[in-house]
Short mmCIF file of C-alpha atoms and ligand atoms in Angstrom, two decimals:
data_model
loop_
_atom_site.label_atom_id
_atom_site.label_comp_id
_atom_site.label_asym_id
_atom_site.label_seq_id
_atom_site.Cartn_x
_atom_site.Cartn_y
_atom_site.Cartn_z
CA MET S 245 91.44 97.57 121.17
CA SER S 246 89.97 99.14 118.03
CA PHE S 247 92.43 99.38 115.15
CA ARG S 248 92.02 103.16 115.45
CA ASP S 249 93.87 103.06 118.79
CA ARG S 250 96.76 100.95 117.55
CA PRO S 251 100.24 102.48 117.03
CA ARG S 252 100.29 103.75 113.45
CA ILE S 253 103.24 102.83 111.26
CA LEU S 254 103.92 104.60 107.97
CA VAL S 255 105.00 102.02 105.39
CA THR S 256 106.53 103.52 102.23
CA GLY S 257 106.51 101.07 99.34
CA GLY S 258 103.65 99.38 101.22
CA THR S 259 102.08 97.76 98.16
CA GLY S 260 105.41 96.30 97.01
CA PHE S 261 106.61 92.72 97.47
CA ILE S 262 108.26 92.99 100.89
CA GLY S 263 106.12 95.94 101.98
CA SER S 264 102.81 94.14 101.50
CA HIS S 265 103.97 91.11 103.50
CA THR S 266 105.24 93.36 106.26
CA VAL S 267 101.87 95.13 106.35
CA VAL S 268 100.24 91.77 107.11
CA ASP S 269 102.65 91.12 109.96
CA LEU S 270 102.10 94.63 111.34
CA VAL S 271 98.34 94.07 111.45
CA GLU S 272 98.81 90.65 113.08
CA GLN S 273 101.11 92.14 115.72
CA GLY S 274 98.69 94.92 116.70
CA PHE S 275 99.95 97.86 114.62
CA GLU S 276 97.99 99.97 112.16
CA PRO S 277 99.89 100.35 108.86
CA VAL S 278 99.45 103.51 106.79
CA LEU S 279 100.61 102.74 103.28
CA VAL S 280 102.40 105.13 100.96
CA ASP S 281 103.27 104.07 97.42
CA ASP S 282 103.42 105.74 94.00
CA LEU S 283 102.51 102.40 92.34
CA SER S 284 105.57 102.69 90.07
CA ASN S 285 106.32 98.99 90.67
CA SER S 286 103.11 97.63 92.20
CA GLU S 287 99.36 97.70 91.70
CA ARG S 288 96.40 99.05 93.61
CA SER S 289 94.92 95.51 93.48
CA VAL S 290 97.42 94.56 96.20
CA LEU S 291 94.95 96.29 98.55
CA ASP S 292 92.34 93.64 97.62
CA GLY S 293 94.75 90.87 98.58
CA LEU S 294 95.57 92.64 101.83
CA GLU S 295 91.88 93.09 102.57
CA ALA S 296 91.25 89.37 102.03
CA ILE S 297 94.04 88.52 104.50
CA CYS S 298 93.55 91.29 107.09
CA GLY S 299 89.76 91.47 107.00
CA ARG S 300 89.52 95.18 106.27
CA ARG S 301 90.54 97.81 103.74
CA LEU S 302 93.84 99.49 104.55
CA GLU S 303 94.65 103.09 103.81
CA LEU S 304 96.91 103.83 100.81
CA HIS S 305 98.27 107.27 99.98
CA GLU S 306 99.31 107.22 96.35
CA ILE S 307 102.20 109.65 96.44
CA ASP S 308 105.84 109.83 95.46
CA CYS S 309 108.00 109.94 98.60
CA ARG S 310 110.03 112.73 97.04
CA ASP S 311 106.94 114.96 97.18
CA ARG S 312 107.51 116.76 100.47
CA ALA S 313 104.17 118.58 100.50
CA ALA S 314 102.28 115.33 99.96
CA LEU S 315 104.30 113.57 102.65
CA ASP S 316 103.62 116.43 105.08
CA ARG S 317 99.93 116.06 104.36
CA VAL S 318 100.02 112.35 105.14
CA LEU S 319 101.99 112.90 108.34
CA ARG S 320 99.54 115.62 109.43
CA GLU S 321 96.36 113.79 108.55
CA ALA S 322 97.11 110.14 109.26
CA GLY S 323 97.09 110.66 113.03
CA PRO S 324 100.15 110.27 115.25
CA ILE S 325 102.74 108.10 113.52
CA ALA S 326 104.74 105.88 115.88
CA GLY S 327 107.34 104.79 113.34
CA VAL S 328 108.24 104.43 109.67
CA ILE S 329 109.36 101.50 107.55
CA HIS S 330 110.96 102.78 104.36
CA PHE S 331 110.78 100.26 101.52
CA ALA S 332 110.11 102.66 98.65
CA ALA S 333 112.94 102.40 96.13
CA ALA S 334 113.66 101.22 92.62
CA LYS S 335 115.49 97.89 92.85
CA ALA S 336 116.56 96.49 89.48
CA VAL S 337 120.33 96.25 89.31
CA GLY S 338 120.55 96.20 85.47
CA GLU S 339 118.14 99.10 85.05
CA SER S 340 120.10 101.13 87.60
CA GLN S 341 123.13 101.06 85.26
CA ARG S 342 121.04 102.40 82.39
CA ARG S 343 119.15 104.99 84.46
CA PRO S 344 121.59 106.18 87.14
CA LEU S 345 119.96 109.58 87.60
CA HIS S 346 116.57 107.99 88.16
CA TYR S 347 117.99 105.60 90.76
CA TYR S 348 119.92 108.29 92.64
CA SER S 349 116.95 110.65 92.50
CA ASN S 350 114.29 108.10 93.43
CA ASN S 351 116.13 106.13 96.10
CA LEU S 352 118.08 108.95 97.73
CA GLY S 353 115.54 111.71 97.09
CA SER S 354 112.86 109.61 98.80
CA LEU S 355 115.08 108.96 101.80
CA LEU S 356 116.14 112.60 102.23
CA THR S 357 112.61 113.91 101.90
CA LEU S 358 111.25 111.30 104.29
CA VAL S 359 113.88 111.89 106.98
CA GLU S 360 113.46 115.68 106.79
CA ALA S 361 109.70 115.25 107.17
CA MET S 362 110.11 112.78 110.05
CA ILE S 363 112.36 115.18 111.96
CA GLU S 364 109.99 118.08 111.40
CA HIS S 365 106.95 116.06 112.52
CA GLY S 366 108.77 114.55 115.51
CA VAL S 367 108.59 110.94 114.23
CA ARG S 368 111.67 109.16 115.55
CA ASP S 369 111.79 105.48 114.66
CA LEU S 370 112.83 104.34 111.19
CA VAL S 371 113.52 100.94 109.65
CA PHE S 372 115.49 101.20 106.39
CA SER S 373 115.65 98.53 103.66
CA SER S 374 119.28 97.87 102.89
CA SER S 375 120.75 94.92 101.04
CA CYS S 376 123.48 92.31 101.25
CA THR S 377 124.70 93.80 97.97
CA VAL S 378 126.66 96.28 100.16
CA TYR S 379 129.12 93.45 100.99
CA GLY S 380 130.03 92.54 97.38
CA GLN S 381 131.98 89.25 97.43
CA PRO S 382 133.07 88.91 101.05
CA GLY S 383 136.42 87.32 101.84
CA GLN S 384 134.98 85.35 104.75
CA LEU S 385 131.66 83.57 105.11
CA PRO S 386 129.19 83.88 106.68
CA VAL S 387 129.17 87.67 106.55
CA THR S 388 128.66 89.51 109.81
CA GLU S 389 127.55 93.12 110.14
CA ASP S 390 131.23 94.03 110.74
CA THR S 391 132.37 92.67 107.38
CA PRO S 392 133.85 95.61 105.47
CA LEU S 393 131.65 96.98 102.68
CA ALA S 394 132.77 96.57 99.10
CA GLU S 395 133.01 99.20 96.39
CA PRO S 396 129.43 99.22 94.99
CA ALA S 397 129.12 97.11 91.85
CA SER S 398 126.00 98.94 90.61
CA VAL S 399 124.19 102.25 90.93
CA TYR S 400 121.48 100.39 92.84
CA GLY S 401 124.08 99.07 95.29
CA ALA S 402 125.54 102.57 95.63
CA THR S 403 122.11 103.97 96.60
CA LYS S 404 121.96 101.46 99.48
CA GLN S 405 125.46 102.28 100.74
CA ILE S 406 124.85 106.02 100.45
CA GLY S 407 121.44 105.61 102.11
CA GLU S 408 123.08 103.89 105.08
CA ARG S 409 125.73 106.62 105.21
CA ILE S 410 123.14 109.42 105.12
CA LEU S 411 121.32 107.88 108.07
CA ARG S 412 124.55 107.42 110.06
CA ASP S 413 125.49 111.06 109.45
CA VAL S 414 122.04 112.35 110.46
CA VAL S 415 122.09 110.30 113.67
CA ALA S 416 125.68 111.41 114.41
CA SER S 417 124.58 115.04 114.06
CA GLY S 418 122.40 114.56 117.14
CA ALA S 419 119.05 114.43 115.36
CA SER S 420 116.42 112.74 117.45
CA LEU S 421 116.21 109.62 115.32
CA ARG S 422 116.39 105.89 116.06
CA VAL S 423 117.29 103.87 113.00
CA THR S 424 117.46 100.17 112.21
CA LEU S 425 119.29 99.29 108.99
CA LEU S 426 118.23 95.85 107.77
CA ARG S 427 120.48 94.20 105.19
CA TYR S 428 118.27 91.71 103.40
CA PHE S 429 119.64 88.61 101.75
CA ASN S 430 117.49 87.00 99.00
CA PRO S 431 113.75 87.29 99.80
CA ILE S 432 111.55 84.68 98.11
CA GLY S 433 108.11 83.11 98.61
CA ALA S 434 104.71 84.65 99.20
CA HIS S 435 101.90 84.72 101.74
CA PRO S 436 100.52 81.15 102.02
CA SER S 437 97.01 82.41 101.19
CA ALA S 438 98.32 83.22 97.68
CA ARG S 439 96.53 86.59 97.91
CA ILE S 440 99.76 88.62 97.80
CA GLY S 441 103.20 87.86 96.36
CA GLU S 442 105.84 89.24 94.03
CA LEU S 443 104.35 90.93 90.96
CA PRO S 444 106.40 90.22 87.88
CA LEU S 445 106.09 93.69 86.32
CA GLY S 446 108.31 93.51 83.25
CA ASP S 447 110.75 90.69 82.65
CA PRO S 448 111.88 89.17 85.97
CA GLN S 449 115.62 89.13 86.65
CA ASN S 450 115.66 87.22 89.94
CA LEU S 451 116.01 83.47 90.22
CA VAL S 452 112.71 82.46 91.84
CA PRO S 453 110.34 84.52 89.65
CA ILE S 454 112.18 83.03 86.64
CA ILE S 455 111.81 79.48 88.04
CA LEU S 456 108.07 80.11 88.53
CA GLN S 457 107.58 81.32 84.97
CA SER S 458 109.59 78.43 83.61
CA ALA S 459 107.62 75.86 85.65
CA ALA S 460 104.37 77.50 84.53
CA GLY S 461 105.40 77.12 80.89
CA LEU S 462 105.59 80.88 80.36
CA ARG S 463 109.23 80.64 79.29
CA GLY S 464 111.73 77.98 78.30
CA PRO S 465 114.22 76.12 80.49
CA ILE S 466 115.95 77.95 83.28
CA ARG S 467 119.45 79.03 82.39
CA ILE S 468 121.93 78.56 85.23
CA PHE S 469 124.51 81.34 85.13
CA GLY S 470 127.66 79.25 85.23
CA ASP S 471 128.56 75.91 86.80
CA ASP S 472 132.28 76.55 87.03
CA TRP S 473 132.28 78.62 90.22
CA ASN S 474 134.42 77.53 93.14
CA THR S 475 131.49 75.95 95.05
CA PRO S 476 130.63 72.28 95.74
CA ASP S 477 128.35 71.90 92.67
CA GLY S 478 129.88 74.78 90.70
CA THR S 479 126.81 77.07 90.89
CA CYS S 480 126.52 80.29 92.89
CA ILE S 481 125.40 80.28 96.52
CA ARG S 482 122.87 82.67 98.12
CA ASP S 483 120.89 82.93 101.35
CA TYR S 484 117.21 82.63 100.33
CA ILE S 485 114.79 83.81 103.02
CA HIS S 486 110.99 83.48 103.13
CA VAL S 487 109.49 86.95 102.71
CA LEU S 488 107.29 86.41 105.80
CA ASP S 489 110.38 85.77 107.93
CA LEU S 490 111.91 88.93 106.49
CA ALA S 491 108.68 90.84 107.20
CA ALA S 492 108.77 89.78 110.85
CA ALA S 493 112.24 91.32 111.27
CA HIS S 494 110.75 94.77 110.60
CA VAL S 495 108.13 94.46 113.31
CA LYS S 496 110.75 93.14 115.74
CA SER S 497 112.95 96.14 114.87
CA LEU S 498 110.14 98.62 115.62
CA GLU S 499 109.41 96.88 118.93
CA TRP S 500 113.10 96.88 119.82
CA MET S 501 113.54 100.60 119.06
CA ALA S 502 110.46 101.44 121.12
CA ARG S 503 112.04 99.64 124.12
CA GLN S 504 115.26 101.69 123.92
CA ALA S 505 115.98 104.73 126.08
CA GLU S 506 115.26 108.18 124.72
CA GLY S 507 117.92 109.64 122.43
CA SER S 508 119.21 108.57 119.08
CA LEU S 509 120.64 105.29 117.86
CA ILE S 510 121.53 103.48 114.66
CA GLU S 511 122.08 99.74 114.42
CA VAL S 512 122.56 97.38 111.49
CA PHE S 513 121.36 93.78 111.19
CA ASN S 514 121.73 91.04 108.60
CA VAL S 515 118.42 89.43 107.75
CA GLY S 516 118.93 86.01 106.23
CA THR S 517 118.65 82.38 107.27
CA GLY S 518 122.35 81.76 107.89
CA ARG S 519 122.31 79.00 105.28
CA GLY S 520 123.70 79.19 101.76
CA ARG S 521 122.09 77.28 98.89
CA SER S 522 123.42 76.80 95.40
CA VAL S 523 121.30 77.49 92.32
CA GLN S 524 121.03 73.72 91.80
CA GLU S 525 119.91 73.25 95.41
CA ALA S 526 117.30 76.00 95.06
CA LEU S 527 115.96 74.28 91.94
CA ASP S 528 115.92 70.91 93.71
CA ALA S 529 114.01 72.49 96.62
CA PHE S 530 111.44 73.88 94.19
CA GLU S 531 110.97 70.47 92.58
CA ARG S 532 110.67 68.71 95.95
CA ALA S 533 108.21 71.27 97.28
CA THR S 534 105.93 71.40 94.25
CA GLY S 535 106.41 68.07 92.50
CA ARG S 536 107.04 69.97 89.26
CA ARG S 537 110.07 69.62 87.05
CA VAL S 538 112.05 72.59 85.85
CA GLU S 539 114.20 72.09 82.78
CA ARG S 540 117.73 73.39 83.38
CA GLU S 541 120.48 74.41 81.02
CA VAL S 542 123.86 75.83 81.88
CA GLY S 543 124.83 79.16 80.35
CA PRO S 544 127.74 81.50 80.84
CA ARG S 545 128.34 83.41 84.06
CA ARG S 546 126.27 86.58 84.48
CA PRO S 547 128.50 89.67 84.54
CA GLY S 548 128.70 91.19 88.03
CA ASP S 549 127.50 88.03 89.82
CA ILE S 550 129.25 87.13 93.02
CA GLU S 551 130.21 83.55 93.76
CA GLN S 552 128.73 83.05 97.19
CA ILE S 553 127.25 84.90 100.12
CA PHE S 554 125.23 83.99 103.17
CA ALA S 555 124.49 85.73 106.42
CA ALA S 556 125.51 85.43 110.03
CA CYS S 557 122.26 86.34 111.78
CA GLU S 558 123.23 85.95 115.44
CA LYS S 559 123.14 89.70 116.06
CA ALA S 560 119.47 89.95 115.06
CA GLU S 561 118.63 86.90 117.14
CA ARG S 562 120.46 88.21 120.21
CA THR S 563 119.26 91.81 119.97
CA LEU S 564 115.88 91.75 118.26
CA GLY S 565 114.84 88.25 119.28
CA TRP S 566 114.28 87.50 115.59
CA LYS S 567 115.19 84.39 113.65
CA ALA S 568 114.06 82.94 110.31
CA THR S 569 111.92 79.84 110.88
CA ARG S 570 110.56 78.84 107.47
CA SER S 571 112.27 76.35 105.15
CA ILE S 572 113.25 76.97 101.55
CA GLU S 573 110.71 74.29 100.52
CA GLU S 574 107.95 76.24 102.28
CA ALA S 575 109.02 79.38 100.47
CA MET S 576 109.03 77.57 97.11
CA ARG S 577 105.62 76.03 97.77
CA ASP S 578 104.13 79.41 98.71
CA ALA S 579 105.74 81.09 95.71
CA TRP S 580 104.30 78.43 93.41
CA ALA S 581 100.79 78.80 94.88
CA TRP S 582 101.05 82.54 94.17
CA GLN S 583 102.18 81.85 90.59
CA GLU S 584 99.19 79.56 90.10
CA ALA S 585 96.85 82.23 91.51
CA LEU S 586 98.35 84.75 89.07
CA GLY S 587 97.64 82.32 86.23
CA ARG S 588 93.96 82.19 87.20
CA ARG S 589 93.58 85.98 87.17
P1 NAD K 850 109.07 96.41 95.17
O1 NAD K 850 109.44 97.12 93.92
O2 NAD K 850 108.12 95.29 95.10
O3 NAD K 850 108.52 97.46 96.23
C1 NAD K 850 108.95 98.81 96.28
C2 NAD K 850 107.70 99.68 96.26
O4 NAD K 850 108.08 101.05 96.34
C3 NAD K 850 106.89 99.52 94.97
O5 NAD K 850 105.54 99.25 95.30
C4 NAD K 850 107.04 100.87 94.26
O6 NAD K 850 105.86 101.21 93.56
C5 NAD K 850 107.31 101.81 95.44
N1 NAD K 850 108.10 103.01 95.12
C6 NAD K 850 109.25 103.09 94.43
N2 NAD K 850 109.67 104.37 94.40
C7 NAD K 850 108.77 105.11 95.09
C8 NAD K 850 108.65 106.49 95.43
N3 NAD K 850 109.56 107.39 95.02
N4 NAD K 850 107.59 106.87 96.17
C9 NAD K 850 106.66 105.99 96.57
N5 NAD K 850 106.71 104.68 96.29
C10 NAD K 850 107.76 104.24 95.57
O7 NAD K 850 110.45 95.96 95.86
P2 NAD K 850 110.69 95.02 97.11
O8 NAD K 850 111.34 93.79 96.63
O9 NAD K 850 109.50 94.93 97.94
O10 NAD K 850 111.82 95.88 97.85
C11 NAD K 850 111.54 96.73 98.94
C12 NAD K 850 112.82 97.35 99.43
O11 NAD K 850 113.73 96.33 99.79
C13 NAD K 850 113.55 98.20 98.41
O12 NAD K 850 114.12 99.31 99.07
C14 NAD K 850 114.63 97.28 97.89
O13 NAD K 850 115.73 97.98 97.41
C15 NAD K 850 114.97 96.51 99.14
N6 NAD K 850 115.58 95.19 98.88
C16 NAD K 850 114.93 94.29 98.09
C17 NAD K 850 115.50 93.04 97.86
C18 NAD K 850 114.84 92.02 96.96
O14 NAD K 850 115.53 91.11 96.50
N7 NAD K 850 113.54 92.11 96.69
C19 NAD K 850 116.74 92.73 98.44
C20 NAD K 850 117.36 93.68 99.25
C21 NAD K 850 116.77 94.91 99.47
C1 WQD K 851 120.28 84.46 92.47
C2 WQD K 851 121.20 83.38 91.90
C3 WQD K 851 122.29 83.94 89.83
C4 WQD K 851 118.66 83.96 87.37
C5 WQD K 851 119.99 90.40 93.34
C6 WQD K 851 120.53 91.79 93.50
C7 WQD K 851 120.79 92.10 94.93
C8 WQD K 851 119.56 91.84 95.79
C9 WQD K 851 118.97 90.49 95.52
C10 WQD K 851 118.30 93.85 96.16
C11 WQD K 851 122.50 83.95 91.35
C12 WQD K 851 121.35 82.76 89.66
C13 WQD K 851 119.53 83.85 88.44
C14 WQD K 851 118.75 83.01 86.31
C15 WQD K 851 120.56 81.92 87.49
N1 WQD K 851 118.51 92.76 95.53
N2 WQD K 851 120.46 82.87 88.50
N3 WQD K 851 119.70 82.01 86.43
O1 WQD K 851 122.07 88.07 92.15
O2 WQD K 851 121.73 87.32 94.52
O3 WQD K 851 120.93 89.50 93.86
O4 WQD K 851 118.79 90.31 94.13
O5 WQD K 851 118.96 94.41 96.99
O6 WQD K 851 121.17 93.43 95.02
O7 WQD K 851 121.73 91.91 92.78
O8 WQD K 851 119.75 87.46 93.03
O9 WQD K 851 117.82 86.25 92.14
O10 WQD K 851 119.25 87.60 90.53
O11 WQD K 851 120.13 85.49 91.51
O12 WQD K 851 121.38 81.02 87.53
O13 WQD K 851 118.02 83.06 85.32
O14 WQD K 851 120.54 82.75 90.81
O15 WQD K 851 123.47 83.75 89.13
O16 WQD K 851 123.50 83.04 91.67
P1 WQD K 851 121.22 88.04 93.35
P2 WQD K 851 119.16 86.74 91.75
#
């Protein structure tokens, strides 16, 4: 089948970290991704990496998702769209506290405009990027999809909770929409080809990009944010998932929605590995996987950090037939190969 005959999937935020890896999985699974991105947190050069992996140039529409006229144009001209994966959002927790209006406008404005356009153009299936941040510090671990949501600790977190709520309300109103809400845990790693990965635009705030820069000698020792938490080694616990495993959950969600009866639906899934790792364990995994040492020092706790969280993923396995398969070492090795490729640029 020519790629022109494949089901076309609109991917907003398609040149971003998770978006670009999902685009690769879409191509491998027989879909034709149509990318939309305003390049506010990614680069056009991601298309070169995607071309090297996928063997052909993919289509990017450089538009802001809040621009309804531009979105209409894409939906009219890109051919019939079978579904949408909506990644486009600003995602830095600290920045969201300093620029609340930008975060509410960008993250919620994009969603509202996109959903209105989908309804008008008769596009029904949507996968939405949510986050485990909606749970705050859960009382019981692992967290299931039924765990009550916490009061949002940041503007960014609020945009994810409100985004989920908007979609529930639209589906409840009877709109012809099928929605999968994916709550991601901590995505790390890169494509093993080292042609795409996470672009450190600005100063990274997340653990793995900081580890990579520290191991590459681009910054000093890694500072562990507290070793006096109530965990076995005193450092915080997270559920780190290889970005390619996370990517696969989107394709499985699209396939699952397409198998459902006509009518509307909304379903939420945790997307993690089911295994919690402490900061020390994540650092050990990096050292084992790459043979490189990372100097560590212990600093104070980071305000707003939660002690521990990891996912129960049985619902996604049962319903979508999806499960994470890659190890944390594999993710660290792939992330390091990407860092080395960045260094050669
Ligand atoms: P990213 O910043 O790499 O990708 C997001 C992409 O969206 C970027 O390429 C950016 O240029 C684009 N974008 C932003 N606003 C836009 C707009 N208005 N119109 C068009 N394009 C726009 O981030 P990511 O890590 O790939 O995250 C993707 C999604 O997953 C986001 O919704 C994020 O909130 C969510 N998420 C990320 C994580 C994580 O740790 N990376 C965890 C949970 C959820
Ligand atoms: C991981 C662990 C830190 C840096 C954030 C967002 C969340 C979600 C995922 C989008 C924590 C520790 C980190 C450092 C450290 N994003 N750490 N030294 O905090 O789980 O979540 O990204 O939805 O919303 O809040 O991820 O990578 O920042 O931190 O010790 O220099 O590493 O304390 O325990 P986090 P992270």
